Short mmCIF file of N, CA and C in Angstrom, two decimals:
data_model
loop_
_atom_site.label_atom_id
_atom_site.label_comp_id
_atom_site.label_asym_id
_atom_site.label_seq_id
_atom_site.Cartn_x
_atom_site.Cartn_y
_atom_site.Cartn_z
N UNK V 1 -15.66 -1.15 -24.83
CA UNK V 1 -14.98 -1.65 -23.64
C UNK V 1 -15.68 -1.07 -22.42
N UNK V 2 -15.76 -1.83 -21.38
CA UNK V 2 -16.44 -1.41 -20.17
C UNK V 2 -15.61 -0.35 -19.44
N UNK V 3 -16.26 0.40 -18.59
CA UNK V 3 -15.55 1.35 -17.73
C UNK V 3 -15.44 0.71 -16.36
N UNK V 4 -14.23 0.68 -15.83
CA UNK V 4 -13.97 0.03 -14.55
C UNK V 4 -13.43 1.05 -13.58
N UNK V 5 -14.08 1.23 -12.45
CA UNK V 5 -13.58 2.15 -11.43
C UNK V 5 -13.00 1.32 -10.30
N UNK V 6 -11.78 1.58 -9.94
CA UNK V 6 -11.11 0.88 -8.86
C UNK V 6 -10.26 1.90 -8.12
N UNK V 7 -10.49 2.05 -6.85
CA UNK V 7 -9.81 3.07 -6.05
C UNK V 7 -9.95 4.42 -6.75
N UNK V 8 -8.84 5.11 -7.01
CA UNK V 8 -8.91 6.40 -7.69
C UNK V 8 -8.61 6.28 -9.18
N UNK V 9 -8.64 5.07 -9.72
CA UNK V 9 -8.35 4.86 -11.12
C UNK V 9 -9.66 4.69 -11.87
N UNK V 10 -9.77 5.34 -13.00
CA UNK V 10 -10.92 5.16 -13.87
C UNK V 10 -10.39 4.76 -15.24
N UNK V 11 -10.72 3.56 -15.68
CA UNK V 11 -10.21 3.05 -16.95
C UNK V 11 -11.32 3.07 -17.98
N UNK V 12 -11.13 3.84 -19.03
CA UNK V 12 -12.12 3.92 -20.09
C UNK V 12 -11.89 2.86 -21.15
N UNK V 13 -10.64 2.41 -21.30
CA UNK V 13 -10.33 1.41 -22.30
C UNK V 13 -9.08 0.65 -21.88
N UNK V 14 -8.69 -0.32 -22.69
CA UNK V 14 -7.56 -1.19 -22.34
C UNK V 14 -6.24 -0.42 -22.30
N UNK V 15 -6.08 0.58 -23.12
CA UNK V 15 -4.83 1.36 -23.11
C UNK V 15 -4.72 2.14 -21.81
N UNK V 16 -5.79 2.78 -21.39
CA UNK V 16 -5.77 3.53 -20.13
C UNK V 16 -5.55 2.58 -18.95
N UNK V 17 -6.14 1.39 -19.01
CA UNK V 17 -5.93 0.39 -17.96
C UNK V 17 -4.45 0.06 -17.84
N UNK V 18 -3.83 -0.26 -18.96
CA UNK V 18 -2.41 -0.64 -18.97
C UNK V 18 -1.55 0.53 -18.47
N UNK V 19 -1.84 1.73 -18.93
CA UNK V 19 -1.08 2.90 -18.49
C UNK V 19 -1.25 3.16 -16.99
N UNK V 20 -2.38 2.75 -16.44
CA UNK V 20 -2.63 2.95 -15.02
C UNK V 20 -1.90 1.98 -14.11
N UNK V 21 -1.49 0.84 -14.65
CA UNK V 21 -0.83 -0.15 -13.79
C UNK V 21 0.64 -0.38 -14.10
N UNK V 22 1.10 0.07 -15.27
CA UNK V 22 2.52 -0.14 -15.61
C UNK V 22 3.32 1.15 -15.40
N UNK V 23 4.58 1.00 -15.03
CA UNK V 23 5.45 2.17 -14.91
C UNK V 23 6.19 2.41 -16.22
N UNK V 24 7.10 3.34 -16.24
CA UNK V 24 7.81 3.71 -17.48
C UNK V 24 8.70 2.59 -18.00
N UNK V 25 9.02 1.61 -17.16
CA UNK V 25 9.83 0.46 -17.57
C UNK V 25 8.97 -0.71 -18.03
N UNK V 26 7.68 -0.48 -18.15
CA UNK V 26 6.70 -1.48 -18.57
C UNK V 26 6.66 -2.68 -17.61
N UNK V 27 6.74 -2.38 -16.32
CA UNK V 27 6.52 -3.38 -15.27
C UNK V 27 5.43 -2.83 -14.36
N UNK V 28 4.85 -3.70 -13.56
CA UNK V 28 3.77 -3.28 -12.68
C UNK V 28 4.28 -2.16 -11.76
N UNK V 29 3.55 -1.08 -11.73
CA UNK V 29 3.93 0.09 -10.95
C UNK V 29 3.93 -0.22 -9.46
N UNK V 30 5.02 0.14 -8.79
CA UNK V 30 5.11 -0.03 -7.34
C UNK V 30 4.08 0.85 -6.65
N UNK V 31 3.82 2.03 -7.19
CA UNK V 31 2.78 2.90 -6.63
C UNK V 31 1.41 2.24 -6.70
N UNK V 32 1.12 1.57 -7.80
CA UNK V 32 -0.15 0.86 -7.94
C UNK V 32 -0.26 -0.23 -6.87
N UNK V 33 0.82 -0.99 -6.70
CA UNK V 33 0.86 -2.06 -5.68
C UNK V 33 0.63 -1.46 -4.29
N UNK V 34 1.35 -0.39 -3.98
CA UNK V 34 1.25 0.23 -2.66
C UNK V 34 -0.14 0.82 -2.39
N UNK V 35 -0.74 1.46 -3.39
CA UNK V 35 -2.07 2.05 -3.20
C UNK V 35 -3.12 0.99 -2.89
N UNK V 36 -2.91 -0.20 -3.38
CA UNK V 36 -3.85 -1.28 -3.13
C UNK V 36 -3.49 -2.08 -1.86
N UNK V 37 -2.40 -1.69 -1.19
CA UNK V 37 -1.92 -2.41 -0.02
C UNK V 37 -1.64 -3.88 -0.33
N UNK V 38 -1.03 -4.11 -1.47
CA UNK V 38 -0.69 -5.44 -1.94
C UNK V 38 0.78 -5.74 -1.69
N UNK V 39 1.12 -6.98 -1.94
CA UNK V 39 2.51 -7.39 -2.05
C UNK V 39 2.69 -7.95 -3.47
N UNK V 40 3.94 -8.04 -3.88
CA UNK V 40 4.26 -8.61 -5.19
C UNK V 40 5.46 -9.52 -5.03
N UNK V 41 5.42 -10.65 -5.72
CA UNK V 41 6.52 -11.59 -5.63
C UNK V 41 6.96 -12.01 -7.04
N UNK V 42 8.18 -11.59 -7.44
CA UNK V 42 8.71 -12.05 -8.72
C UNK V 42 9.25 -13.47 -8.58
N UNK V 43 9.10 -14.23 -9.66
CA UNK V 43 9.54 -15.62 -9.71
C UNK V 43 10.33 -15.79 -11.01
N UNK V 44 11.45 -16.52 -10.99
CA UNK V 44 12.26 -16.66 -12.20
C UNK V 44 11.53 -17.33 -13.36
N UNK V 45 11.93 -16.91 -14.54
CA UNK V 45 11.53 -17.50 -15.82
C UNK V 45 10.01 -17.52 -16.00
N UNK V 46 9.52 -18.54 -16.68
CA UNK V 46 8.10 -18.63 -17.00
C UNK V 46 7.33 -19.42 -15.97
N UNK V 47 6.03 -19.26 -16.02
CA UNK V 47 5.09 -19.97 -15.15
C UNK V 47 5.25 -21.47 -15.35
N UNK V 48 5.39 -22.18 -14.25
CA UNK V 48 5.43 -23.65 -14.32
C UNK V 48 4.00 -24.17 -14.34
N UNK V 49 3.81 -25.38 -14.80
CA UNK V 49 2.47 -25.94 -14.92
C UNK V 49 1.78 -26.02 -13.56
N UNK V 50 2.52 -26.35 -12.50
CA UNK V 50 1.91 -26.42 -11.16
C UNK V 50 1.49 -25.03 -10.69
N UNK V 51 2.27 -24.00 -11.05
CA UNK V 51 1.91 -22.63 -10.68
C UNK V 51 0.62 -22.19 -11.38
N UNK V 52 0.42 -22.67 -12.60
CA UNK V 52 -0.82 -22.32 -13.30
C UNK V 52 -2.03 -22.91 -12.57
N UNK V 53 -1.85 -24.08 -11.97
CA UNK V 53 -2.93 -24.66 -11.17
C UNK V 53 -3.15 -23.85 -9.89
N UNK V 54 -2.07 -23.46 -9.23
CA UNK V 54 -2.19 -22.66 -8.01
C UNK V 54 -2.85 -21.32 -8.30
N UNK V 55 -2.47 -20.68 -9.43
CA UNK V 55 -3.07 -19.40 -9.80
C UNK V 55 -4.56 -19.58 -10.11
N UNK V 56 -4.91 -20.61 -10.84
CA UNK V 56 -6.32 -20.87 -11.13
C UNK V 56 -7.12 -21.08 -9.85
N UNK V 57 -6.57 -21.85 -8.92
CA UNK V 57 -7.25 -22.08 -7.64
C UNK V 57 -7.42 -20.78 -6.87
N UNK V 58 -6.39 -19.94 -6.87
CA UNK V 58 -6.45 -18.66 -6.15
C UNK V 58 -7.53 -17.76 -6.76
N UNK V 59 -7.65 -17.76 -8.07
CA UNK V 59 -8.69 -16.96 -8.74
C UNK V 59 -10.07 -17.50 -8.38
N UNK V 60 -10.20 -18.82 -8.35
CA UNK V 60 -11.49 -19.43 -7.97
C UNK V 60 -11.89 -19.04 -6.54
N UNK V 61 -10.90 -18.89 -5.66
CA UNK V 61 -11.22 -18.50 -4.27
C UNK V 61 -11.84 -17.10 -4.20
N UNK V 62 -11.57 -16.26 -5.21
CA UNK V 62 -12.25 -14.96 -5.30
C UNK V 62 -13.68 -15.14 -5.79
N UNK V 63 -14.01 -16.32 -6.26
CA UNK V 63 -15.35 -16.58 -6.76
C UNK V 63 -15.50 -16.32 -8.25
N UNK V 64 -14.39 -16.21 -8.97
CA UNK V 64 -14.44 -15.90 -10.39
C UNK V 64 -14.21 -17.14 -11.24
N UNK V 65 -15.03 -17.28 -12.26
CA UNK V 65 -14.89 -18.40 -13.19
C UNK V 65 -14.17 -17.98 -14.46
N UNK V 66 -13.90 -16.67 -14.59
CA UNK V 66 -13.15 -16.17 -15.75
C UNK V 66 -12.05 -15.21 -15.26
N UNK V 67 -11.12 -14.94 -16.14
CA UNK V 67 -10.11 -13.91 -15.87
C UNK V 67 -9.94 -13.08 -17.14
N UNK V 68 -9.38 -11.91 -16.97
CA UNK V 68 -9.11 -11.03 -18.10
C UNK V 68 -7.64 -11.16 -18.47
N UNK V 69 -7.38 -11.26 -19.76
CA UNK V 69 -6.03 -11.41 -20.26
C UNK V 69 -5.69 -10.21 -21.14
N UNK V 70 -4.58 -9.56 -20.82
CA UNK V 70 -4.07 -8.46 -21.63
C UNK V 70 -2.72 -8.91 -22.17
N UNK V 71 -2.57 -8.86 -23.49
CA UNK V 71 -1.33 -9.24 -24.15
C UNK V 71 -0.78 -7.97 -24.80
N UNK V 72 0.47 -7.65 -24.49
CA UNK V 72 1.09 -6.43 -25.02
C UNK V 72 2.30 -6.83 -25.84
N UNK V 73 2.30 -6.45 -27.10
CA UNK V 73 3.42 -6.73 -27.99
C UNK V 73 4.47 -5.66 -27.94
N UNK V 74 5.58 -5.94 -28.56
CA UNK V 74 6.69 -4.98 -28.60
C UNK V 74 6.26 -3.70 -29.32
N UNK V 75 5.26 -3.81 -30.19
CA UNK V 75 4.74 -2.65 -30.90
C UNK V 75 3.68 -1.89 -30.09
N UNK V 76 3.51 -2.30 -28.82
CA UNK V 76 2.54 -1.72 -27.89
C UNK V 76 1.09 -2.00 -28.28
N UNK V 77 0.88 -2.92 -29.21
CA UNK V 77 -0.48 -3.36 -29.53
C UNK V 77 -1.00 -4.18 -28.34
N UNK V 78 -2.23 -3.92 -27.93
CA UNK V 78 -2.81 -4.59 -26.77
C UNK V 78 -3.99 -5.44 -27.21
N UNK V 79 -3.91 -6.72 -26.87
CA UNK V 79 -5.01 -7.64 -27.12
C UNK V 79 -5.69 -7.93 -25.79
N UNK V 80 -7.03 -7.96 -25.80
CA UNK V 80 -7.79 -8.24 -24.60
C UNK V 80 -8.70 -9.44 -24.84
N UNK V 81 -8.79 -10.32 -23.85
CA UNK V 81 -9.71 -11.46 -23.90
C UNK V 81 -10.22 -11.75 -22.51
N UNK V 82 -11.45 -12.24 -22.42
CA UNK V 82 -11.96 -12.78 -21.17
C UNK V 82 -11.96 -14.30 -21.35
N UNK V 83 -11.34 -15.01 -20.42
CA UNK V 83 -11.07 -16.44 -20.59
C UNK V 83 -11.60 -17.22 -19.40
N UNK V 84 -12.10 -18.41 -19.67
CA UNK V 84 -12.56 -19.30 -18.59
C UNK V 84 -11.36 -19.70 -17.75
N UNK V 85 -11.51 -19.55 -16.44
CA UNK V 85 -10.42 -19.82 -15.50
C UNK V 85 -10.27 -21.32 -15.27
N UNK V 86 -9.16 -21.85 -15.75
CA UNK V 86 -8.73 -23.20 -15.38
C UNK V 86 -7.23 -23.29 -15.62
N UNK V 87 -6.64 -24.32 -15.08
CA UNK V 87 -5.19 -24.48 -15.15
C UNK V 87 -4.68 -24.49 -16.59
N UNK V 88 -5.36 -25.19 -17.46
CA UNK V 88 -4.92 -25.30 -18.85
C UNK V 88 -4.95 -23.96 -19.57
N UNK V 89 -6.01 -23.18 -19.37
CA UNK V 89 -6.09 -21.87 -20.03
C UNK V 89 -5.05 -20.91 -19.49
N UNK V 90 -4.79 -20.94 -18.20
CA UNK V 90 -3.75 -20.06 -17.65
C UNK V 90 -2.39 -20.43 -18.22
N UNK V 91 -2.12 -21.71 -18.31
CA UNK V 91 -0.85 -22.17 -18.90
C UNK V 91 -0.74 -21.71 -20.35
N UNK V 92 -1.82 -21.78 -21.11
CA UNK V 92 -1.84 -21.31 -22.50
C UNK V 92 -1.67 -19.79 -22.57
N UNK V 93 -2.22 -19.09 -21.58
CA UNK V 93 -2.06 -17.63 -21.54
C UNK V 93 -0.59 -17.26 -21.42
N UNK V 94 0.17 -18.09 -20.77
CA UNK V 94 1.61 -17.85 -20.60
C UNK V 94 2.37 -18.28 -21.86
N UNK V 95 2.24 -19.52 -22.23
CA UNK V 95 3.09 -20.08 -23.27
C UNK V 95 2.61 -19.78 -24.69
N UNK V 96 1.43 -19.25 -24.84
CA UNK V 96 0.98 -18.83 -26.15
C UNK V 96 1.54 -17.47 -26.55
N UNK V 97 2.21 -16.80 -25.61
CA UNK V 97 2.67 -15.43 -25.85
C UNK V 97 4.07 -15.21 -25.27
N UNK V 98 4.99 -16.08 -25.60
CA UNK V 98 6.33 -15.98 -25.05
C UNK V 98 7.08 -14.72 -25.49
N UNK V 99 6.67 -14.12 -26.60
CA UNK V 99 7.34 -12.93 -27.10
C UNK V 99 6.60 -11.64 -26.76
N UNK V 100 5.73 -11.73 -25.73
CA UNK V 100 4.91 -10.57 -25.35
C UNK V 100 4.81 -10.48 -23.82
N UNK V 101 4.39 -9.30 -23.37
CA UNK V 101 4.02 -9.14 -21.97
C UNK V 101 2.65 -9.77 -21.78
N UNK V 102 2.42 -10.39 -20.63
CA UNK V 102 1.12 -10.98 -20.32
C UNK V 102 0.67 -10.43 -18.97
N UNK V 103 -0.57 -9.95 -18.92
CA UNK V 103 -1.18 -9.53 -17.66
C UNK V 103 -2.50 -10.27 -17.52
N UNK V 104 -2.68 -10.91 -16.38
CA UNK V 104 -3.95 -11.57 -16.06
C UNK V 104 -4.51 -10.91 -14.82
N UNK V 105 -5.79 -10.67 -14.80
CA UNK V 105 -6.46 -10.08 -13.65
C UNK V 105 -7.94 -10.45 -13.73
N UNK V 106 -8.75 -9.83 -12.91
CA UNK V 106 -10.20 -10.01 -13.03
C UNK V 106 -10.85 -8.64 -13.18
N UNK V 107 -12.16 -8.63 -13.35
CA UNK V 107 -12.87 -7.37 -13.59
C UNK V 107 -12.68 -6.37 -12.46
N UNK V 108 -12.53 -6.84 -11.24
CA UNK V 108 -12.38 -5.96 -10.08
C UNK V 108 -10.92 -5.62 -9.77
N UNK V 109 -10.01 -6.15 -10.55
CA UNK V 109 -8.57 -5.99 -10.32
C UNK V 109 -8.24 -6.38 -8.87
N UNK V 110 -8.66 -7.58 -8.49
CA UNK V 110 -8.38 -8.11 -7.16
C UNK V 110 -6.98 -8.72 -7.07
N UNK V 111 -6.34 -8.92 -8.20
CA UNK V 111 -5.00 -9.52 -8.26
C UNK V 111 -4.41 -9.17 -9.62
N UNK V 112 -3.12 -9.38 -9.75
CA UNK V 112 -2.45 -9.25 -11.05
C UNK V 112 -1.45 -10.39 -11.19
N UNK V 113 -1.40 -10.92 -12.36
CA UNK V 113 -0.31 -11.82 -12.76
C UNK V 113 0.37 -11.12 -13.93
N UNK V 114 1.68 -11.12 -13.94
CA UNK V 114 2.43 -10.41 -14.97
C UNK V 114 3.58 -11.29 -15.43
N UNK V 115 3.80 -11.33 -16.76
CA UNK V 115 4.95 -12.03 -17.34
C UNK V 115 5.76 -11.04 -18.16
N UNK V 116 7.03 -11.02 -17.93
CA UNK V 116 7.97 -10.17 -18.65
C UNK V 116 8.09 -10.61 -20.11
N UNK V 117 8.26 -9.67 -21.00
CA UNK V 117 8.38 -9.96 -22.43
C UNK V 117 9.61 -10.81 -22.74
N UNK V 118 10.67 -10.68 -21.95
CA UNK V 118 11.89 -11.44 -22.18
C UNK V 118 11.91 -12.78 -21.44
N UNK V 119 10.81 -13.09 -20.76
CA UNK V 119 10.68 -14.36 -20.04
C UNK V 119 11.72 -14.52 -18.94
N UNK V 120 12.22 -13.40 -18.41
CA UNK V 120 13.17 -13.45 -17.29
C UNK V 120 12.46 -13.80 -15.99
N UNK V 121 11.23 -13.35 -15.86
CA UNK V 121 10.49 -13.58 -14.62
C UNK V 121 9.00 -13.43 -14.87
N UNK V 122 8.24 -13.93 -13.93
CA UNK V 122 6.81 -13.65 -13.86
C UNK V 122 6.52 -13.21 -12.44
N UNK V 123 5.36 -12.63 -12.21
CA UNK V 123 5.11 -12.05 -10.91
C UNK V 123 3.64 -12.18 -10.52
N UNK V 124 3.43 -12.44 -9.24
CA UNK V 124 2.09 -12.47 -8.66
C UNK V 124 1.96 -11.23 -7.77
N UNK V 125 0.85 -10.51 -7.89
CA UNK V 125 0.61 -9.33 -7.05
C UNK V 125 -0.82 -9.38 -6.54
N UNK V 126 -0.97 -9.07 -5.27
CA UNK V 126 -2.28 -9.06 -4.65
C UNK V 126 -2.14 -9.11 -3.14
N UNK V 127 -3.16 -9.60 -2.49
CA UNK V 127 -3.10 -9.74 -1.03
C UNK V 127 -2.05 -10.78 -0.66
N UNK V 128 -1.64 -10.74 0.58
CA UNK V 128 -0.66 -11.72 1.09
C UNK V 128 -1.15 -13.14 0.81
N UNK V 129 -2.40 -13.42 1.15
CA UNK V 129 -2.95 -14.77 0.94
C UNK V 129 -2.95 -15.17 -0.52
N UNK V 130 -3.32 -14.26 -1.39
CA UNK V 130 -3.33 -14.58 -2.82
C UNK V 130 -1.92 -14.92 -3.30
N UNK V 131 -0.97 -14.05 -3.04
CA UNK V 131 0.40 -14.24 -3.54
C UNK V 131 1.00 -15.54 -3.02
N UNK V 132 0.87 -15.78 -1.71
CA UNK V 132 1.51 -16.98 -1.18
C UNK V 132 0.75 -18.26 -1.51
N UNK V 133 -0.50 -18.16 -1.92
CA UNK V 133 -1.17 -19.35 -2.43
C UNK V 133 -0.70 -19.65 -3.85
N UNK V 134 -0.13 -18.66 -4.53
CA UNK V 134 0.42 -18.87 -5.88
C UNK V 134 1.87 -19.31 -5.87
N UNK V 135 2.67 -18.85 -4.92
CA UNK V 135 4.08 -19.22 -4.90
C UNK V 135 4.36 -20.43 -4.02
N UNK V 136 3.51 -20.69 -3.04
CA UNK V 136 3.59 -21.89 -2.20
C UNK V 136 4.94 -22.06 -1.48
N UNK V 137 5.57 -20.94 -1.13
CA UNK V 137 6.78 -21.01 -0.31
C UNK V 137 6.97 -19.66 0.38
N UNK V 138 7.93 -19.59 1.26
CA UNK V 138 8.17 -18.38 2.03
C UNK V 138 8.89 -17.31 1.20
N UNK V 139 8.86 -16.09 1.69
CA UNK V 139 9.57 -15.00 1.04
C UNK V 139 11.08 -15.29 1.03
N UNK V 140 11.59 -15.85 2.11
CA UNK V 140 13.02 -16.17 2.19
C UNK V 140 13.41 -17.17 1.10
N UNK V 141 12.61 -18.21 0.92
CA UNK V 141 12.92 -19.19 -0.12
C UNK V 141 12.76 -18.57 -1.51
N UNK V 142 11.75 -17.74 -1.69
CA UNK V 142 11.59 -17.04 -2.97
C UNK V 142 12.84 -16.21 -3.28
N UNK V 143 13.34 -15.53 -2.28
CA UNK V 143 14.54 -14.71 -2.47
C UNK V 143 15.74 -15.56 -2.84
N UNK V 144 15.93 -16.68 -2.15
CA UNK V 144 17.05 -17.58 -2.46
C UNK V 144 16.96 -18.10 -3.89
N UNK V 145 15.78 -18.52 -4.29
CA UNK V 145 15.58 -19.04 -5.64
C UNK V 145 15.85 -17.94 -6.67
N UNK V 146 15.30 -16.76 -6.44
CA UNK V 146 15.46 -15.65 -7.38
C UNK V 146 16.91 -15.20 -7.46
N UNK V 147 17.59 -15.14 -6.31
CA UNK V 147 19.00 -14.72 -6.29
C UNK V 147 19.87 -15.72 -7.02
N UNK V 148 19.64 -16.99 -6.77
CA UNK V 148 20.41 -18.03 -7.47
C UNK V 148 20.18 -17.95 -8.97
N UNK V 149 18.96 -17.73 -9.38
CA UNK V 149 18.63 -17.58 -10.80
C UNK V 149 19.37 -16.39 -11.40
N UNK V 150 19.35 -15.27 -10.71
CA UNK V 150 19.98 -14.04 -11.20
C UNK V 150 21.48 -14.26 -11.42
N UNK V 151 22.12 -15.07 -10.57
CA UNK V 151 23.56 -15.27 -10.66
C UNK V 151 23.98 -16.13 -11.85
N UNK V 152 23.03 -16.67 -12.58
CA UNK V 152 23.41 -17.40 -13.78
C UNK V 152 23.84 -16.44 -14.89
N UNK V 153 23.50 -15.16 -14.72
CA UNK V 153 23.89 -14.13 -15.68
C UNK V 153 25.12 -13.40 -15.18
N UNK V 154 25.90 -12.89 -16.10
CA UNK V 154 27.07 -12.09 -15.71
C UNK V 154 26.58 -10.82 -15.03
N UNK V 155 27.34 -10.36 -14.04
CA UNK V 155 26.90 -9.24 -13.20
C UNK V 155 26.61 -7.96 -13.98
N UNK V 156 27.30 -7.73 -15.07
CA UNK V 156 27.09 -6.51 -15.86
C UNK V 156 26.09 -6.70 -17.00
N UNK V 157 25.52 -7.88 -17.11
CA UNK V 157 24.60 -8.15 -18.22
C UNK V 157 23.25 -7.46 -18.00
N UNK V 158 22.54 -7.16 -19.08
CA UNK V 158 21.20 -6.56 -18.95
C UNK V 158 20.24 -7.47 -18.18
N UNK V 159 20.37 -8.78 -18.36
CA UNK V 159 19.49 -9.72 -17.66
C UNK V 159 19.70 -9.66 -16.15
N UNK V 160 20.95 -9.65 -15.74
CA UNK V 160 21.27 -9.56 -14.31
C UNK V 160 20.71 -8.27 -13.73
N UNK V 161 20.97 -7.17 -14.43
CA UNK V 161 20.52 -5.86 -13.94
C UNK V 161 18.99 -5.79 -13.87
N UNK V 162 18.31 -6.35 -14.86
CA UNK V 162 16.84 -6.34 -14.85
C UNK V 162 16.32 -7.16 -13.68
N UNK V 163 16.88 -8.35 -13.47
CA UNK V 163 16.44 -9.20 -12.36
C UNK V 163 16.68 -8.50 -11.02
N UNK V 164 17.82 -7.85 -10.89
CA UNK V 164 18.13 -7.12 -9.65
C UNK V 164 17.15 -5.96 -9.45
N UNK V 165 16.88 -5.22 -10.51
CA UNK V 165 15.93 -4.10 -10.45
C UNK V 165 14.55 -4.59 -10.00
N UNK V 166 14.09 -5.67 -10.58
CA UNK V 166 12.76 -6.19 -10.26
C UNK V 166 12.68 -6.62 -8.80
N UNK V 167 13.68 -7.38 -8.33
CA UNK V 167 13.62 -7.82 -6.93
C UNK V 167 13.63 -6.62 -5.99
N UNK V 168 14.53 -5.69 -6.23
CA UNK V 168 14.65 -4.51 -5.37
C UNK V 168 13.41 -3.63 -5.42
N UNK V 169 12.78 -3.54 -6.57
CA UNK V 169 11.58 -2.72 -6.71
C UNK V 169 10.46 -3.22 -5.81
N UNK V 170 10.22 -4.52 -5.80
CA UNK V 170 9.07 -5.06 -5.09
C UNK V 170 9.38 -5.54 -3.68
N UNK V 171 10.64 -5.71 -3.34
CA UNK V 171 10.98 -6.19 -2.01
C UNK V 171 11.68 -5.10 -1.26
#
């Protein structure tokens, strides 16, 4: 596996990479987001087909024809692949692994896409331009959509609490 240096992080392998970007709750670390001066936007449920096109386009704007895919199972097994960037492959990266965490990025870690193992939400993280080219709406509308989604669960349910935690963590 290649060695990737980004900011003050040095990743010798895929396990160290994952440990460098995830927090103890196995979500993208807020400290990692802040150190990169990024924003993050959680979106309910799974990636929609149109979002996979927007994400592919946003990756192409970085000048990349491939992306890196990290798949993490409940057993903490990590699969790594480098995949040709297009809408169809991004959609397959999501729906081929509904029972796993999915992280998409590039070699320079210019952005992150993350999917929750329980399919409660997915998230775009990166520069303002990157994130909003992937969500295609305002922060206010994102919040309304996410809040409405969260209210489909009972207030004391684990799903409601997880959705609330995620929104509060990144916003």
